[in-house]
């Protein structure tokens, strides 16, 4: 009886999963392996080998990789600093890092477009200071910049959480046994925060790989990522089969990168395990 | 068959989830799909107040987006406004209902000339009602470019303006520019000519600031770029905000477009749709819409009531000699559409 009740509690979520996760995936798979007339075909999948599609996939992987590396390099020290502040302001600082996430993601991208434009706030400020203008809007640089800006909290938080969980006793013990600061970092802090790093990498790399809104708005229509190709196939070309085929290929890349990262984690505290 | 079943199944499960919030099928509604920023919002409220018909209003960006939205079939639209070639495509697919003009008496306010233009996609004037029309040209900043050169599309390939040019982020409009520069029809399906146009557009890419549709006028008003390929109406509006701007339709010719209303097969409230169209033809309403949209209106009553200077404004009301030099976009067959789309993607991904 109690068991049944428990299962009933999961009902809404199962319904949600069936309607919004399982069914769309089944539909994407169906479209991916059929032609517009409904016959079985592998053409949509193999069309990833078209030079245009391959090029945008490679570009997406590149930009996502760069974005993840920058996020990691920025986040790790930030997480350490946050963790080392042992006063009341710690909570406030963490709050400040999360604050931008309260605002809609699209609005933030649009705001950056205004800030970075030729006559935007940043360039007029640089101009009045007599400095050369910043000319990165509508280039891949702007896309990476905004990806980093948007996804940074997803890297900081898991690393910070992992760091906060380390017992000070362990570090003290290491120091008592004669370990220097560098040894403590490499032998204790780094291994113990690895699970956070891996979660962070996945949570940054995956959305960066699949994003299309940022490249659309900040790339000036000149940066064609695989996400844009898929969006165009659905929205402009009315070719759902092609869009689904490419989505399946992208899904394989996403799952592969997650599997790769998780296999390096120690299991404990891993992101999606 | 399987496909319909699949879609049906998914819609069923989703609608089951939202069963609570569906109250849409009451008889006195009207579901309208229109371009963004393409109607004075007040007009919708006025229509609701006067007739008691509840309007469900939706917007889209490009005709291709509209097609996807309509074909997805999730919403039964009663009335859609879109451009010439897309209407032709839908008429050819048998998706458009005939209009009963007797129920729209105020159609007499519209200039017959534009029904004649509409014949290029609606042969017998059975399906459509013209809403706004215009051309495509170059909106430019007088202080940033040499005005003597702006009478030709060539200026969009001038390296002196690298990084200051905005192109249209729309397949047909961008190809039109290259095709007209080469002296071809904008409806060509000849592969060699298309490849030639594509080569031109790829060569142009390094000079482009960005590819935009609706935001182009904002960027021009903010003086972030020197030139933009835009619809005449948008240019007219931009001119009001920044008097350094001007508009030109190059001598090689351009595209003349007409946006029309039509009733799709999904229409459940034909009478309400006709009432709405009649309402839109009324002088006061059409003039509210004109003030808001600022595109050329086929409504003679509105045009006659305008300031004579505005009536002669070539940006908003393209003169006859410009229109004679323009072509209307025709719908292409699937094979040609696929080639256009692929070539466009190749341009967008070029370095």
PDB file of C-alpha atoms in Angstrom, chain A residues 15-16 18-20 23 26-27 30-31 35-38 50-53 55-56 113 117-120 137-138 216-217 219-224 229 232-242 246, chain B residues 2-3 6-7 9-11 13-14 17-18 62 64-69 71-72 163-164 169 171 205-212 215 219 222-225 338 341-342 344-346 348-351:
ATOM      1  CA  UNK A  15       3.571  11.835 -17.408  1.00  0.00           C
ATOM      2  CA  UNK A  16       5.826  14.812 -17.964  1.00  0.00           C
ATOM      3  CA  UNK A  18       6.423  10.655 -21.463  1.00  0.00           C
ATOM      4  CA  UNK A  19       4.944  13.768 -22.993  1.00  0.00           C
ATOM      5  CA  UNK A  20       7.900  16.068 -23.175  1.00  0.00           C
ATOM      6  CA  UNK A  23       7.654  11.323 -27.151  1.00  0.00           C
ATOM      7  CA  UNK A  26      10.720   9.128 -30.502  1.00  0.00           C
ATOM      8  CA  UNK A  27       9.398  11.617 -33.034  1.00  0.00           C
ATOM      9  CA  UNK A  30      11.186   8.681 -36.551  1.00  0.00           C
ATOM     10  CA  UNK A  31      11.735  11.792 -38.673  1.00  0.00           C
ATOM     11  CA  UNK A  35      12.132  10.784 -45.963  1.00  0.00           C
ATOM     12  CA  UNK A  36       9.382  13.357 -46.422  1.00  0.00           C
ATOM     13  CA  UNK A  37       7.232  10.675 -48.009  1.00  0.00           C
ATOM     14  CA  UNK A  38       7.692   8.421 -44.989  1.00  0.00           C
ATOM     15  CA  UNK A  50      27.851  17.568 -46.448  1.00  0.00           C
ATOM     16  CA  UNK A  51      30.622  20.097 -46.298  1.00  0.00           C
ATOM     17  CA  UNK A  52      28.303  22.845 -44.966  1.00  0.00           C
ATOM     18  CA  UNK A  53      27.014  20.677 -42.133  1.00  0.00           C
ATOM     19  CA  UNK A  55      31.900  22.670 -41.182  1.00  0.00           C
ATOM     20  CA  UNK A  56      29.300  23.993 -38.769  1.00  0.00           C
ATOM     21  CA  UNK A 113      24.452  43.176 -28.440  1.00  0.00           C
ATOM     22  CA  UNK A 117      27.671  47.465 -31.046  1.00  0.00           C
ATOM     23  CA  UNK A 118      29.757  50.022 -32.984  1.00  0.00           C
ATOM     24  CA  UNK A 119      28.147  52.959 -31.216  1.00  0.00           C
ATOM     25  CA  UNK A 120      27.345  51.010 -28.077  1.00  0.00           C
ATOM     26  CA  UNK A 137      30.351  42.053 -32.460  1.00  0.00           C
ATOM     27  CA  UNK A 138      29.217  39.758 -35.277  1.00  0.00           C
ATOM     28  CA  UNK A 216      22.232  34.079 -34.183  1.00  0.00           C
ATOM     29  CA  UNK A 217      22.094  37.289 -32.185  1.00  0.00           C
ATOM     30  CA  UNK A 219      27.215  36.401 -34.702  1.00  0.00           C
ATOM     31  CA  UNK A 220      25.244  38.681 -37.010  1.00  0.00           C
ATOM     32  CA  UNK A 221      24.073  35.682 -39.014  1.00  0.00           C
ATOM     33  CA  UNK A 222      27.669  35.074 -40.067  1.00  0.00           C
ATOM     34  CA  UNK A 223      28.511  32.331 -37.574  1.00  0.00           C
ATOM     35  CA  UNK A 224      26.679  29.197 -38.628  1.00  0.00           C
ATOM     36  CA  UNK A 229      21.628  24.653 -39.276  1.00  0.00           C
ATOM     37  CA  UNK A 232      16.979  26.608 -40.119  1.00  0.00           C
ATOM     38  CA  UNK A 233      16.029  23.140 -41.321  1.00  0.00           C
ATOM     39  CA  UNK A 234      12.986  23.177 -39.047  1.00  0.00           C
ATOM     40  CA  UNK A 235      11.910  26.796 -39.276  1.00  0.00           C
ATOM     41  CA  UNK A 236      13.006  28.041 -42.698  1.00  0.00           C
ATOM     42  CA  UNK A 237      13.188  25.013 -44.935  1.00  0.00           C
ATOM     43  CA  UNK A 238      10.312  23.039 -43.464  1.00  0.00           C
ATOM     44  CA  UNK A 239      12.548  19.994 -43.672  1.00  0.00           C
ATOM     45  CA  UNK A 240      11.883  18.284 -40.347  1.00  0.00           C
ATOM     46  CA  UNK A 241      13.541  15.109 -41.547  1.00  0.00           C
ATOM     47  CA  UNK A 242      16.859  16.821 -42.160  1.00  0.00           C
ATOM     48  CA  UNK A 246      21.212  16.331 -37.740  1.00  0.00           C
TER      49      UNK A 246
ATOM     50  CA  UNK B   2       2.049   6.732 -39.820  1.00  0.00           C
ATOM     51  CA  UNK B   3       3.210  10.298 -39.578  1.00  0.00           C
ATOM     52  CA  UNK B   6       2.437   9.942 -34.613  1.00  0.00           C
ATOM     53  CA  UNK B   7       1.552  13.615 -34.618  1.00  0.00           C
ATOM     54  CA  UNK B   9      -0.632  10.737 -30.613  1.00  0.00           C
ATOM     55  CA  UNK B  10       1.743  13.403 -29.447  1.00  0.00           C
ATOM     56  CA  UNK B  11      -0.881  16.107 -29.698  1.00  0.00           C
ATOM     57  CA  UNK B  13      -0.922  13.442 -24.904  1.00  0.00           C
ATOM     58  CA  UNK B  14       0.125  17.054 -24.833  1.00  0.00           C
ATOM     59  CA  UNK B  17      -1.769  17.647 -20.145  1.00  0.00           C
ATOM     60  CA  UNK B  18      -3.180  21.032 -20.939  1.00  0.00           C
ATOM     61  CA  UNK B  62       9.717  35.292 -42.245  1.00  0.00           C
ATOM     62  CA  UNK B  64       9.089  30.451 -44.238  1.00  0.00           C
ATOM     63  CA  UNK B  65       8.477  30.608 -40.476  1.00  0.00           C
ATOM     64  CA  UNK B  66       4.807  31.217 -41.188  1.00  0.00           C
ATOM     65  CA  UNK B  67       4.664  28.171 -43.439  1.00  0.00           C
ATOM     66  CA  UNK B  68       6.195  26.009 -40.717  1.00  0.00           C
ATOM     67  CA  UNK B  69       3.811  27.354 -38.094  1.00  0.00           C
ATOM     68  CA  UNK B  71       1.816  23.407 -41.512  1.00  0.00           C
ATOM     69  CA  UNK B  72       2.575  22.189 -38.005  1.00  0.00           C
ATOM     70  CA  UNK B 163      32.120  46.124 -42.064  1.00  0.00           C
ATOM     71  CA  UNK B 164      29.392  48.712 -42.558  1.00  0.00           C
ATOM     72  CA  UNK B 169      18.916  37.559 -43.577  1.00  0.00           C
ATOM     73  CA  UNK B 171      17.218  33.612 -48.798  1.00  0.00           C
ATOM     74  CA  UNK B 205      30.525  38.236 -46.992  1.00  0.00           C
ATOM     75  CA  UNK B 206      33.772  39.680 -45.582  1.00  0.00           C
ATOM     76  CA  UNK B 207      32.345  43.168 -46.068  1.00  0.00           C
ATOM     77  CA  UNK B 208      29.116  42.437 -44.200  1.00  0.00           C
ATOM     78  CA  UNK B 209      28.475  43.811 -40.718  1.00  0.00           C
ATOM     79  CA  UNK B 210      25.602  41.425 -40.151  1.00  0.00           C
ATOM     80  CA  UNK B 211      22.677  39.633 -41.782  1.00  0.00           C
ATOM     81  CA  UNK B 212      19.427  40.955 -40.339  1.00  0.00           C
ATOM     82  CA  UNK B 215      16.566  44.703 -36.641  1.00  0.00           C
ATOM     83  CA  UNK B 219      20.965  49.345 -36.435  1.00  0.00           C
ATOM     84  CA  UNK B 222      21.681  53.864 -34.203  1.00  0.00           C
ATOM     85  CA  UNK B 223      24.242  54.514 -37.002  1.00  0.00           C
ATOM     86  CA  UNK B 224      25.977  51.213 -36.411  1.00  0.00           C
ATOM     87  CA  UNK B 225      26.184  50.620 -40.170  1.00  0.00           C
ATOM     88  CA  UNK B 338      16.158  23.113 -51.903  1.00  0.00           C
ATOM     89  CA  UNK B 341      18.391  26.901 -49.327  1.00  0.00           C
ATOM     90  CA  UNK B 342      21.561  24.849 -49.734  1.00  0.00           C
ATOM     91  CA  UNK B 344      22.281  30.078 -48.916  1.00  0.00           C
ATOM     92  CA  UNK B 345      23.626  27.838 -46.151  1.00  0.00           C
ATOM     93  CA  UNK B 346      26.919  27.607 -48.026  1.00  0.00           C
ATOM     94  CA  UNK B 348      26.302  31.624 -44.360  1.00  0.00           C
ATOM     95  CA  UNK B 349      29.014  29.107 -43.455  1.00  0.00           C
ATOM     96  CA  UNK B 350      31.639  30.541 -45.809  1.00  0.00           C
ATOM     97  CA  UNK B 351      34.667  32.173 -44.195  1.00  0.00           C
TER      98      UNK B 351
END
